CSV table of C-alpha atoms in Angstrom, one decimal:
chain,number,residue,atom,x,y,z
A,1,ALA,CA,-37.8,49.1,42.0
A,2,GLU,CA,-34.8,51.1,43.1
A,3,LYS,CA,-37.0,53.8,44.5
A,4,ILE,CA,-39.1,51.3,46.5
A,5,PHE,CA,-36.1,49.5,47.8
A,6,LEU,CA,-34.4,52.7,49.0
A,7,ARG,CA,-37.7,54.0,50.6
A,8,ASP,CA,-38.9,50.7,52.1
A,9,GLY,CA,-35.7,48.5,52.4
A,10,TYR,CA,-35.6,45.1,50.9
A,11,ALA,CA,-37.8,43.5,53.6
A,12,GLY,CA,-40.5,46.2,53.1
A,13,ALA,CA,-40.4,46.1,49.3
A,14,THR,CA,-42.9,43.9,47.6
A,15,VAL,CA,-43.6,43.1,43.9
A,16,ARG,CA,-47.1,44.6,44.3
A,17,LYS,CA,-45.7,48.0,45.6
A,18,ILE,CA,-43.1,48.1,42.8
A,19,ALA,CA,-45.7,47.1,40.1
A,20,GLU,CA,-48.1,49.7,41.3
A,21,ASP,CA,-45.4,52.4,41.3
A,22,VAL,CA,-44.5,51.7,37.6
A,23,GLY,CA,-48.2,51.3,36.6
A,24,LEU,CA,-48.2,47.6,36.0
A,25,SER,CA,-49.9,44.7,37.3
A,26,ALA,CA,-47.8,42.4,39.5
A,27,THR,CA,-48.4,39.7,36.8
A,28,ALA,CA,-47.0,41.9,34.1
A,29,LEU,CA,-43.9,42.7,36.3
A,30,TYR,CA,-43.4,39.0,36.8
A,31,MET,CA,-43.0,38.7,33.0
A,32,HIS,CA,-39.7,40.8,33.4
A,33,PHE,CA,-38.4,39.7,36.8
A,34,PRO,CA,-39.1,36.3,38.5
A,35,ASP,CA,-39.1,37.9,42.0
A,36,LYS,CA,-38.1,40.9,44.0
A,37,ARG,CA,-34.7,39.4,44.6
A,38,ALA,CA,-34.1,39.6,40.8
A,39,MET,CA,-35.0,43.3,40.8
A,40,LEU,CA,-32.6,43.9,43.8
A,41,MET,CA,-29.9,42.0,41.8
A,42,GLU,CA,-30.4,44.4,38.8
A,43,VAL,CA,-30.2,47.5,41.0
A,44,GLY,CA,-27.2,46.2,42.9
A,45,GLY,CA,-25.5,45.1,39.7
A,46,MET,CA,-25.7,48.6,38.3
A,47,ALA,CA,-24.2,50.1,41.5
A,48,ILE,CA,-21.4,47.5,41.7
A,49,GLU,CA,-20.6,48.0,37.9
A,50,THR,CA,-20.0,51.7,38.5
A,51,LEU,CA,-17.7,51.1,41.5
A,52,LEU,CA,-15.9,48.3,39.6
A,53,ALA,CA,-15.2,50.4,36.6
A,54,GLU,CA,-13.6,53.1,38.7
A,55,SER,CA,-11.7,50.7,40.7
A,56,GLU,CA,-10.4,48.8,37.7
A,57,ALA,CA,-9.2,52.1,36.1
A,58,ILE,CA,-7.3,53.1,39.3
A,59,ALA,CA,-5.8,49.6,39.6
A,60,ALA,CA,-4.6,49.6,35.9
A,61,SER,CA,-2.8,52.9,36.2
A,62,ASP,CA,1.0,53.2,36.3
A,63,ALA,CA,1.1,54.6,39.9
A,64,ASP,CA,2.8,52.8,42.7
A,65,PRO,CA,0.6,50.1,44.1
A,66,LEU,CA,0.3,51.9,47.5
A,67,GLU,CA,-1.1,55.0,45.6
A,68,ARG,CA,-3.5,52.8,43.6
A,69,MET,CA,-4.7,51.3,46.9
A,70,HIS,CA,-5.3,54.7,48.3
A,71,GLY,CA,-7.2,55.6,45.2
A,72,ILE,CA,-9.4,52.5,45.4
A,73,MET,CA,-10.0,53.2,49.1
A,74,TRP,CA,-11.0,56.8,48.4
A,75,ALA,CA,-13.2,55.7,45.4
A,76,HIS,CA,-15.0,53.2,47.6
A,77,MET,CA,-15.7,55.7,50.3
A,78,ARG,CA,-16.7,58.5,48.0
A,79,PHE,CA,-19.0,56.3,46.1
A,80,ALA,CA,-20.7,55.2,49.3
A,81,LEU,CA,-21.2,58.8,50.5
A,82,ALA,CA,-22.3,60.0,47.1
A,83,ASN,CA,-24.9,57.1,46.9
A,84,ARG,CA,-25.9,56.7,50.5
A,85,ALA,CA,-29.1,54.9,50.2
A,86,ILE,CA,-28.1,52.5,47.4
A,87,TYR,CA,-24.8,51.8,49.2
A,88,GLN,CA,-26.6,51.0,52.5
A,89,LEU,CA,-29.1,48.8,50.6
A,90,ILE,CA,-26.5,46.8,48.6
A,91,PHE,CA,-23.6,46.7,51.0
A,92,ASN,CA,-25.3,46.7,54.3
A,93,GLU,CA,-28.9,45.6,54.4
A,94,THR,CA,-28.9,42.9,51.8
A,95,PRO,CA,-25.5,41.3,51.3
A,96,ARG,CA,-27.0,37.9,52.0
A,97,GLU,CA,-29.0,38.3,48.8
A,98,PHE,CA,-25.7,38.4,46.8
A,99,SER,CA,-23.9,35.7,48.5
A,100,GLY,CA,-24.1,32.1,47.5
A,101,GLN,CA,-26.2,32.8,44.4
A,102,PRO,CA,-24.9,32.5,40.9
A,103,GLY,CA,-25.3,35.4,38.6
A,104,ARG,CA,-24.0,38.7,37.3
A,105,GLU,CA,-24.2,40.5,40.6
A,106,ARG,CA,-22.1,37.9,42.4
A,107,ASP,CA,-19.6,37.9,39.5
A,108,LEU,CA,-19.3,41.7,39.7
A,109,ALA,CA,-18.8,41.6,43.5
A,110,GLY,CA,-16.1,39.0,43.0
A,111,ALA,CA,-14.5,41.1,40.3
A,112,TYR,CA,-14.5,44.1,42.6
A,113,TYR,CA,-12.8,42.2,45.4
A,114,ARG,CA,-10.2,40.7,42.9
A,115,THR,CA,-9.4,44.2,41.7
A,116,PHE,CA,-8.9,45.3,45.3
A,117,ALA,CA,-6.9,42.3,46.2
A,118,GLY,CA,-4.9,42.4,43.1
A,119,VAL,CA,-3.2,45.6,44.2
A,120,MET,CA,-2.4,43.9,47.5
A,121,ILE,CA,-0.9,40.9,45.8
A,122,GLU,CA,1.5,43.3,44.0
A,123,LEU,CA,2.4,44.8,47.3
A,124,ALA,CA,3.0,41.4,48.8
A,125,ARG,CA,5.3,40.4,45.8
A,126,ALA,CA,7.3,43.5,46.6
A,127,ASP,CA,7.5,42.5,50.2
A,128,ARG,CA,5.6,45.5,51.4
A,129,LEU,CA,2.9,43.9,53.6
A,130,HIS,CA,4.8,43.4,56.9
A,131,GLY,CA,4.6,39.6,56.6
A,132,ARG,CA,0.8,39.5,56.3
A,133,SER,CA,-1.2,37.8,53.6
A,134,PRO,CA,-2.5,40.0,50.8
A,135,HIS,CA,-6.0,38.8,51.4
A,136,LEU,CA,-5.9,39.6,55.2
A,137,VAL,CA,-4.7,43.1,54.4
A,138,ALA,CA,-7.3,43.6,51.6
A,139,GLN,CA,-10.1,42.4,53.7
A,140,THR,CA,-9.1,44.4,56.7
A,141,ILE,CA,-8.8,47.6,54.6
A,142,PHE,CA,-12.1,46.9,52.9
A,143,CYS,CA,-13.8,46.5,56.3
A,144,GLY,CA,-12.2,49.6,57.6
A,145,CYS,CA,-13.5,51.7,54.6
A,146,HIS,CA,-16.9,50.0,54.8
A,147,GLY,CA,-17.1,50.5,58.6
A,148,LEU,CA,-16.5,54.2,58.4
A,149,VAL,CA,-18.9,55.0,55.6
A,150,ILE,CA,-21.7,52.9,56.9
A,151,SER,CA,-21.3,54.7,60.3
A,152,LEU,CA,-21.6,58.0,58.6
A,153,ILE,CA,-24.5,56.9,56.6
A,154,THR,CA,-26.5,55.2,59.4
A,155,ASN,CA,-25.7,57.4,62.3
A,156,PRO,CA,-25.6,61.0,61.0
A,157,SER,CA,-26.6,62.5,64.4
A,158,PHE,CA,-23.6,61.1,66.1
A,159,GLY,CA,-21.5,64.3,65.6
A,160,PHE,CA,-18.8,62.8,63.4
A,161,LEU,CA,-15.9,65.1,62.5
A,162,GLU,CA,-15.5,66.2,58.8
A,163,PRO,CA,-16.0,63.1,56.6
A,164,ASP,CA,-12.9,63.9,54.4
A,165,GLU,CA,-10.8,64.2,57.6
A,166,LEU,CA,-12.0,61.0,58.9
A,167,MET,CA,-11.5,59.2,55.5
A,168,ALA,CA,-7.9,60.6,55.2
A,169,THR,CA,-7.1,59.5,58.7
A,170,LEU,CA,-8.4,55.9,58.1
A,171,VAL,CA,-6.5,55.7,54.7
A,172,GLU,CA,-3.3,56.9,56.3
A,173,GLY,CA,-3.7,54.9,59.5
A,174,LEU,CA,-4.6,51.6,57.9
A,175,THR,CA,-2.0,51.8,55.1
A,176,ARG,CA,0.8,53.0,57.3
A,177,GLY,CA,0.2,50.2,59.7
A,178,LEU,CA,-0.2,47.4,57.1
A,179,ILE,CA,1.8,48.5,54.1
A,180,ALA,CA,5.4,49.7,53.7
A,181,GLU,CA,6.1,52.9,51.7
A,182,PRO,CA,7.6,52.7,48.2
A,183,GLY,CA,11.3,51.6,48.2
A,184,VAL,CA,10.9,50.3,51.9
A,185,THR,CA,10.9,46.5,52.6
A,186,ALA,CA,8.4,45.6,55.1
A,187,GLN,CA,9.2,44.6,58.7
A,188,THR,CA,7.9,41.3,59.8
């Protein structure tokens, strides 16, 4: 299923194509998955589990919350660039498939966001967010990271500068503008 989703996108994938690829009849495949959405949820769940585990480990470290936020940002962007097709499929082409539906994948996506936002909440408690809400800052930073990597993934012929340099500039620029350094109280 993952191979077909990556090759044909969610809209182009069919249960029949997936069944043919694994050597089953569509009827046999339906015994394991009720529809192609369930197959996508399995593929997406595995990708989000990987990213969540890395982010949780970073968030649980003893480092300053700003350093942990940098680590989570880098982990997100590196995951995206190391898994370009699955990242684009899960985070860009089919986010509606995850939203509003109960299940493991939605729970994982929520846990990933809570991990990201939890570090922001720590920074807010230390008065380091320049008077902004932790969720506003978390969502802004997430959107910045996602926007950069999805641009690199979907528009490779643009002539972007070195990805690591772009990511470092994004991390520095977003955090410098939104988060005060350790030992410094934010200005409002």
